[in-house]
Coordinates of C-alpha atoms in Angstrom, one line a residue:
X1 CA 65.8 68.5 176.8
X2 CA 64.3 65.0 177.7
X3 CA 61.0 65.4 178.7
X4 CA 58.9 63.5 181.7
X5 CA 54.9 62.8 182.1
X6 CA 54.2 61.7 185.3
X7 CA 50.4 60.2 186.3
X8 CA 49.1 58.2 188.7
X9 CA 52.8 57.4 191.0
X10 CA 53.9 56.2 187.5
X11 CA 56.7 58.1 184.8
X12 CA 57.2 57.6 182.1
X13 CA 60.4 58.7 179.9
X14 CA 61.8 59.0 176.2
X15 CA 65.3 59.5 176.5
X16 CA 66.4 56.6 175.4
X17 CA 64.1 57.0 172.2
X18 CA 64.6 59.3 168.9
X19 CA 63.9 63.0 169.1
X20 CA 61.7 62.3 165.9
X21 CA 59.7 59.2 167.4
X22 CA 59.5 61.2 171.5
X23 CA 57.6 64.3 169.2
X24 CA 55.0 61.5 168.1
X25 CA 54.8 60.4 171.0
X26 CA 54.2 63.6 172.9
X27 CA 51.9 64.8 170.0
X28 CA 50.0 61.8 170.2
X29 CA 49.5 62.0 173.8
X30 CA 47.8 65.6 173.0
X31 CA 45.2 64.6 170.5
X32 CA 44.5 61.4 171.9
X33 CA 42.3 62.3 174.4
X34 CA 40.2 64.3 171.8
X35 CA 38.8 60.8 169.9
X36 CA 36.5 60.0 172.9
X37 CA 35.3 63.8 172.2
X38 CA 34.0 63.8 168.1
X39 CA 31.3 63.9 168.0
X40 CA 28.4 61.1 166.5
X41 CA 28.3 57.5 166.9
X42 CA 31.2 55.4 164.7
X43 CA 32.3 51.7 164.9
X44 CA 35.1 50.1 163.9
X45 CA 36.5 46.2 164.2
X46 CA 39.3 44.2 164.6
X47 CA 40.5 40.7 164.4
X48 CA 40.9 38.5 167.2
X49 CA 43.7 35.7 166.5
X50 CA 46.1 33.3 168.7
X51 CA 47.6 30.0 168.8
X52 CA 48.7 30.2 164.7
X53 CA 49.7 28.9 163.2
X54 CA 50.5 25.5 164.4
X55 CA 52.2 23.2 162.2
X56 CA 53.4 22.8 158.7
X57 CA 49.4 22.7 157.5
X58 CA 48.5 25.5 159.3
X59 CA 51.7 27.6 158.3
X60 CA 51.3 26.3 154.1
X61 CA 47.3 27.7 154.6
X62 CA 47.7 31.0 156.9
X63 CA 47.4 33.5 153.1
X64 CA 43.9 32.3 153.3
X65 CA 43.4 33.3 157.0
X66 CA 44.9 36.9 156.2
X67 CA 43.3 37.2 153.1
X68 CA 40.2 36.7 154.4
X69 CA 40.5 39.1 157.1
X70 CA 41.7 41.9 154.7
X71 CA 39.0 40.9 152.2
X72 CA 37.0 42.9 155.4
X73 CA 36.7 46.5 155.5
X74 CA 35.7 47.1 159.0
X75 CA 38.6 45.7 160.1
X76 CA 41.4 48.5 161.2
X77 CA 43.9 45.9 163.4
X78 CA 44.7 42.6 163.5
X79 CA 45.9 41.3 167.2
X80 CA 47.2 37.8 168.2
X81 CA 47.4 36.9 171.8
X82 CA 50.1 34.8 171.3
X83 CA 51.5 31.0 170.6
X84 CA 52.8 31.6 167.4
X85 CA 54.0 27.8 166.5
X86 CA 52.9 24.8 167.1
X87 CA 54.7 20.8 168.5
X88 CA 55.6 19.9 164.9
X89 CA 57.8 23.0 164.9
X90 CA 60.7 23.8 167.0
X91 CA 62.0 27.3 168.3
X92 CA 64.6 27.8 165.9
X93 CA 65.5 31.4 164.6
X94 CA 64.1 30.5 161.0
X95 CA 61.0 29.3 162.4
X96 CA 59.9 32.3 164.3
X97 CA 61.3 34.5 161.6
X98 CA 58.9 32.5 159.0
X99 CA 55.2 32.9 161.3
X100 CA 56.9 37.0 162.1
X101 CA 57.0 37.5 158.5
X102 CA 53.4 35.5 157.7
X103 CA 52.0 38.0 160.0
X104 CA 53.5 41.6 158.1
X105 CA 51.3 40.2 155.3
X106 CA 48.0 41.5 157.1
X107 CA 47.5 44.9 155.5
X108 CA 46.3 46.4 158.6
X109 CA 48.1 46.9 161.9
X110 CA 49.5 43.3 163.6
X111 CA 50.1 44.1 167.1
X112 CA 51.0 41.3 169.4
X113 CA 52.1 39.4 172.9
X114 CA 54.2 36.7 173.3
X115 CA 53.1 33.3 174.7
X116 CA 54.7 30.5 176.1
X117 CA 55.4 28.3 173.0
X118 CA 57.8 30.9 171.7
X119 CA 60.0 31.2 174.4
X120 CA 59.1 29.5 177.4
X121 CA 59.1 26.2 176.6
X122 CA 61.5 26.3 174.1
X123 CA 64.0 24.2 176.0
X124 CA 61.9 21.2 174.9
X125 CA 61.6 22.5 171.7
X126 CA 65.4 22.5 170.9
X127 CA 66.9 22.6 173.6
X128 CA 67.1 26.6 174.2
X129 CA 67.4 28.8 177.1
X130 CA 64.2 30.3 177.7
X131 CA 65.2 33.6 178.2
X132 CA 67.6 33.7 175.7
X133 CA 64.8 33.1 173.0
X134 CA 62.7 35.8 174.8
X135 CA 65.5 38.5 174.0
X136 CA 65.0 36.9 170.2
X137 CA 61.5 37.3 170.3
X138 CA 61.1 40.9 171.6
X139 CA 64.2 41.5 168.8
X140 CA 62.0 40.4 165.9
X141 CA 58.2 41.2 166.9
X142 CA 59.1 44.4 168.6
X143 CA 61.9 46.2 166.0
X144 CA 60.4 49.6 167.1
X145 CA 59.3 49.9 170.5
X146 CA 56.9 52.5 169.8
X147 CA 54.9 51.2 167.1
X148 CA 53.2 47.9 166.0
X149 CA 54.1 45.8 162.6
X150 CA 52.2 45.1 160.3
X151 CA 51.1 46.8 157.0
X152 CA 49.9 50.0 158.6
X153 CA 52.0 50.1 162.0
X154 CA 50.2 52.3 164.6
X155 CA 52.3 54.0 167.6
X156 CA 51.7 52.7 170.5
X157 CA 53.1 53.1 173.9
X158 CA 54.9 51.0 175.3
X159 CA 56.3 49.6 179.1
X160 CA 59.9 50.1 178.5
X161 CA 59.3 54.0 178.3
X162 CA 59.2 53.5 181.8
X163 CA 61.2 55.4 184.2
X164 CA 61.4 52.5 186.4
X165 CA 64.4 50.2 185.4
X166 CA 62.9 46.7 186.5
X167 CA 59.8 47.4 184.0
X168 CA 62.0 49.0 181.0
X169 CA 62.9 45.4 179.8
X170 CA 59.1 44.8 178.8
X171 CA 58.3 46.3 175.2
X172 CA 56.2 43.7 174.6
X173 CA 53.7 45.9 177.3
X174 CA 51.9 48.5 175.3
X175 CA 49.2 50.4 175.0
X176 CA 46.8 52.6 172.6
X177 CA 43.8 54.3 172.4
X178 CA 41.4 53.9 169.0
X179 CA 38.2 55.6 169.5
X180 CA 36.7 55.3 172.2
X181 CA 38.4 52.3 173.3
X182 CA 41.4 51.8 175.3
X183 CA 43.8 48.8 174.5
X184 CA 46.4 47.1 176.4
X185 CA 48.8 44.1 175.9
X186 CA 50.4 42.7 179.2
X187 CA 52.7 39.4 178.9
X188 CA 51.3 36.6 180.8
X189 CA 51.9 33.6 179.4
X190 CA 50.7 29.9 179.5
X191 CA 52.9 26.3 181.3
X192 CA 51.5 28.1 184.1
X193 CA 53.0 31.3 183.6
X194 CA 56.8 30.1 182.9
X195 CA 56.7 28.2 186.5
X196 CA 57.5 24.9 185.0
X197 CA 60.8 23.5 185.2
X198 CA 63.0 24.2 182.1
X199 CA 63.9 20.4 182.6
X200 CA 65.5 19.8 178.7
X201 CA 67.8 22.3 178.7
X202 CA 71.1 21.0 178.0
X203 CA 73.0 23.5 179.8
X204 CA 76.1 25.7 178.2
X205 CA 79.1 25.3 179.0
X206 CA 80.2 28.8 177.9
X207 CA 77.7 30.2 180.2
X208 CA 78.4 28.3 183.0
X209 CA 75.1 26.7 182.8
X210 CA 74.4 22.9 183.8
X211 CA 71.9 20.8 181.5
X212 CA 68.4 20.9 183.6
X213 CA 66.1 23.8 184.8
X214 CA 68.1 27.0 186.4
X215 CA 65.6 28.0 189.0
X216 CA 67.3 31.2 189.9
X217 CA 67.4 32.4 186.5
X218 CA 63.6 31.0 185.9
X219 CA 61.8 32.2 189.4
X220 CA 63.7 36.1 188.5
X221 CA 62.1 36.1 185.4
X222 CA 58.9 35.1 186.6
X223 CA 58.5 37.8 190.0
X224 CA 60.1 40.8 187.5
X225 CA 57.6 40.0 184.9
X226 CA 55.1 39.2 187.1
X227 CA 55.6 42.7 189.1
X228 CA 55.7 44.5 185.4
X229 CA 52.3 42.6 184.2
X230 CA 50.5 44.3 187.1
X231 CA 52.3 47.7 187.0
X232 CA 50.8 47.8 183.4
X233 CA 47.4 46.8 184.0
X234 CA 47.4 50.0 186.3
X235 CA 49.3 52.0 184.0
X236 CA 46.1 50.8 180.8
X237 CA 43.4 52.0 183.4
X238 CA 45.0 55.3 184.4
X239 CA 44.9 55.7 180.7
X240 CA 41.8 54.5 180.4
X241 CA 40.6 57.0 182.8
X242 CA 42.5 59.9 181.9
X243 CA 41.0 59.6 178.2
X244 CA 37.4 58.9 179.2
X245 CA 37.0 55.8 177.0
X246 CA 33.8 54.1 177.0
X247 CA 35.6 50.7 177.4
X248 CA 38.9 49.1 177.6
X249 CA 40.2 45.8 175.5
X250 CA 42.9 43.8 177.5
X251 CA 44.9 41.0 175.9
X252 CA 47.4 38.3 177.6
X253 CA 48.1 34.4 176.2
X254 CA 47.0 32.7 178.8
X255 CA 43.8 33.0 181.1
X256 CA 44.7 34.6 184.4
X257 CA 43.3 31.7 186.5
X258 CA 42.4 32.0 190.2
X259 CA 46.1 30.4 191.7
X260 CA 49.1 30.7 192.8
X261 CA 50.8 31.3 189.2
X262 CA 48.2 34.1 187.8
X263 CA 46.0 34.9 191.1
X264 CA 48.3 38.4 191.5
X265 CA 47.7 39.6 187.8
X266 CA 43.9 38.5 187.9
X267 CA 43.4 40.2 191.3
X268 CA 44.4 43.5 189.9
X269 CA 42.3 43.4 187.1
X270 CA 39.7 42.4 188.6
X271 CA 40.1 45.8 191.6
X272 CA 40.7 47.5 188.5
X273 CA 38.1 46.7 185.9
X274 CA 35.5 46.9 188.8
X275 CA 36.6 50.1 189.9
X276 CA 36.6 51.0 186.2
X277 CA 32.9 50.5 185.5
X278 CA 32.6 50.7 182.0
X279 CA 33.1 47.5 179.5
X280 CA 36.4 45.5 179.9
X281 CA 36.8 42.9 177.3
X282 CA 39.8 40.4 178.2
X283 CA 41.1 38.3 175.0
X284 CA 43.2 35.6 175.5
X285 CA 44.6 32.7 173.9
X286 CA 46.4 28.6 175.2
X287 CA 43.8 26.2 175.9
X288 CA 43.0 26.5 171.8
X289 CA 38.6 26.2 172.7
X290 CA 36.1 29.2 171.9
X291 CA 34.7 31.0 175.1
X292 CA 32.5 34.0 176.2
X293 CA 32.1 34.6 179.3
X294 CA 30.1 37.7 180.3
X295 CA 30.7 38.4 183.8
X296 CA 34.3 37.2 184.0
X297 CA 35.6 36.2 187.5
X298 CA 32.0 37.9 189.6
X299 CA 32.8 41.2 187.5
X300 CA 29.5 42.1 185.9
X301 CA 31.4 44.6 183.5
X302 CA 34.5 42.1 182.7
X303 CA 33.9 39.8 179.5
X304 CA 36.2 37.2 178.7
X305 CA 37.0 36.0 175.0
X306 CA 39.0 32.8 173.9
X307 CA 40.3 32.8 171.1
X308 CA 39.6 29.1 168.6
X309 CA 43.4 27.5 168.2
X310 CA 45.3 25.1 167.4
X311 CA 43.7 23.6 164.7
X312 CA 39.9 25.3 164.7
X313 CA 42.3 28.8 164.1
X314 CA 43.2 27.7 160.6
X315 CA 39.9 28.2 159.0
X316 CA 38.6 31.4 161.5
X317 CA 39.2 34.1 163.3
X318 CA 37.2 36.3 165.7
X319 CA 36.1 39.4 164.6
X320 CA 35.4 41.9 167.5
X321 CA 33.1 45.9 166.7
X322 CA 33.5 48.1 168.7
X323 CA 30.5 50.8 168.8
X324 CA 31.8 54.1 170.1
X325 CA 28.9 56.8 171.8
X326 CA 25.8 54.7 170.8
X327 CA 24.9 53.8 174.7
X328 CA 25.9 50.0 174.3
X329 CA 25.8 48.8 177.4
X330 CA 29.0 46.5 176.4
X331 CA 30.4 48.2 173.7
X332 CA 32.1 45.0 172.1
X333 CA 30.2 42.5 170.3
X334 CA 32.0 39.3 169.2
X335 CA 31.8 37.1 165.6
X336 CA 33.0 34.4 164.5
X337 CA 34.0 34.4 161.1
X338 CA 34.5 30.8 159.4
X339 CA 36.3 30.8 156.1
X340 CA 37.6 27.6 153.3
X341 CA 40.9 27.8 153.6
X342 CA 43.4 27.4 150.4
X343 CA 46.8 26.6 149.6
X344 CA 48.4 29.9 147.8

């Protein structure tokens, strides 16, 4: 019998899942609440990654980077905010396939969200349909909705479990709970969230497509992801809530900027993470510079991270702890972790 959770307006389904995976799910959904209740004090850390590897140089030295983050042992998760290639590079299936499979390398979990260089502007970057490379991408990063990649996949949850049909498209939306931390993933992307015009496309005639942008096609996309993004920021803090985690750890590509493109996501997490009252730490990824900014948008409990790219990624990466039930008043603390990078 397919079964239904329902919580805060929102339900969520697993019909169209395995019998095997919806009893890990359901399971999981028991115990989960139970971390936040162990007792003791515990940490644990992740890496912080995103726009890399870019370029031939970056991709020939990217071992080093994962070596270097599995030579840690705090480490339990790897997660990349997204950008994946670089302007020397194009969009091509081998491409993407090559920087997916550089990533199952990391012996921990690698859990991800897409950002604009793999699929949004990819009709300057051989001349695809953006959407069309967007079904590729969430094809080859997301082979099992229900769990990350990586060496050591964790099971996630995920938006297209949803009972609503506009948001079921979105497995790139997922959540899960480690500790005493909530995480979330929620696609918003850089070129100002998809807005600009897909001007090199060269149009197929198959299709009935003309060479230049396709606005309809490009302004649906935009609302119905748009509309999901925010649905799953509520869906993360009803979680969040409903577990009793001391903090919650957000990720997107691209800063939520205070505008017409992002002002509707960064308005709900800012109601949220204020109504929240506990530590939020948003990680994000596109304008490739450093940055901690402690009070995010007039939120005293919001942080914001960005992560180094571009260049600057090739020889670090970010490495966030967690401390679980110690009385941190943020709960996250951020390193930078600086490595010499070598050719395998």
């Amino acid at each position: 019998m397919p079964w239904r959770w329902s919580y805060s307006d929102v339900v969520w389904r697993s019909t169209a899942l395995p019998v095997a995976a919806t009893i890990v799910v359901m399971a999981l959904a028991v115990i989960a609440p139970l971390a936040c209740a162990r007792p003791g004090p515990t940490e644990f850390s992740f890496a912080l990654i995103g726009d890399a590897p870019y370029g031939a140089e970056a991709i020939r030295l990217f071992p080093s980077l994962v070596g270097d983050v599995d030579a840690d042992p705090d480490v339990v998760l790897v997660a990349h905010v997204g950008d994946v290639r670089g302007g020397d590079t194009d969009c091509t299936d081998a491409v993407l396939r090559q920087t997916f499979d550089l990533f199952q390398a990391f012996d921990d979990a690698f859990w991800f969200t897409p950002g604009d260089n793999e699929w949004t502007d990819c009709h300057r970057s051989g001349g695809f349909l953006p959407t069309e490379r967007l079904a590729f991408v969430r094809a080859l990063f997301f082979p099992n909705p229900l769990q990350t990649t990586g060496g050591a996949p964790i099971t996630v949850e995920t938006q297209a479990q949803s009972i609503v049909p506009a948001q079921q498209p979105y497995v790139e939306n997922t959540l899960f709970q480690r500790e005493c931390v909530t995480f979330g993933a929620v696609h918003v992307v850089g070129s100002n969230d998809g807005t600009e015009p897909w001007a090199q496309y060269p149009g197929d005639v198959a299709l009935g497509l003309t060479p230049g942008d396709q606005p309809t096609m490009r302004l649906a996309e935009i609302s119905a992801r748009r509309s999901a993004a925010i649905a799953w920021i509520d869906r993360i803090f009803d979680q969040a809530t409903l577990d009793g985690s001391e903090a919650v750890f957000i990720m997107m590509q691209a800063e939520p900027f205070d505008d017409a493109n992002y002002g509707a996501v960064r308005a709900e997490l800012v109601r949220r993470a204020t109504a929240f009252a506990r530590p939020v730490l948003l990680g994000h990824g596109d304008s490739h510079t450093y940055q901690f900014t402690p009070g995010y948008a007039g939120v005293a409990n919001l942080t914001r991270v960005e992560v180094p790219g571009e260049k600057a990624a090739i020889d670090r990466w970010l490495k966030i702890t967690a401390a679980c039930r110690q009385s941190s008043p943020t709960v996250f603390t951020v390193d930078t972790k600086t490595f010499t990078p070598e050719a395998p």
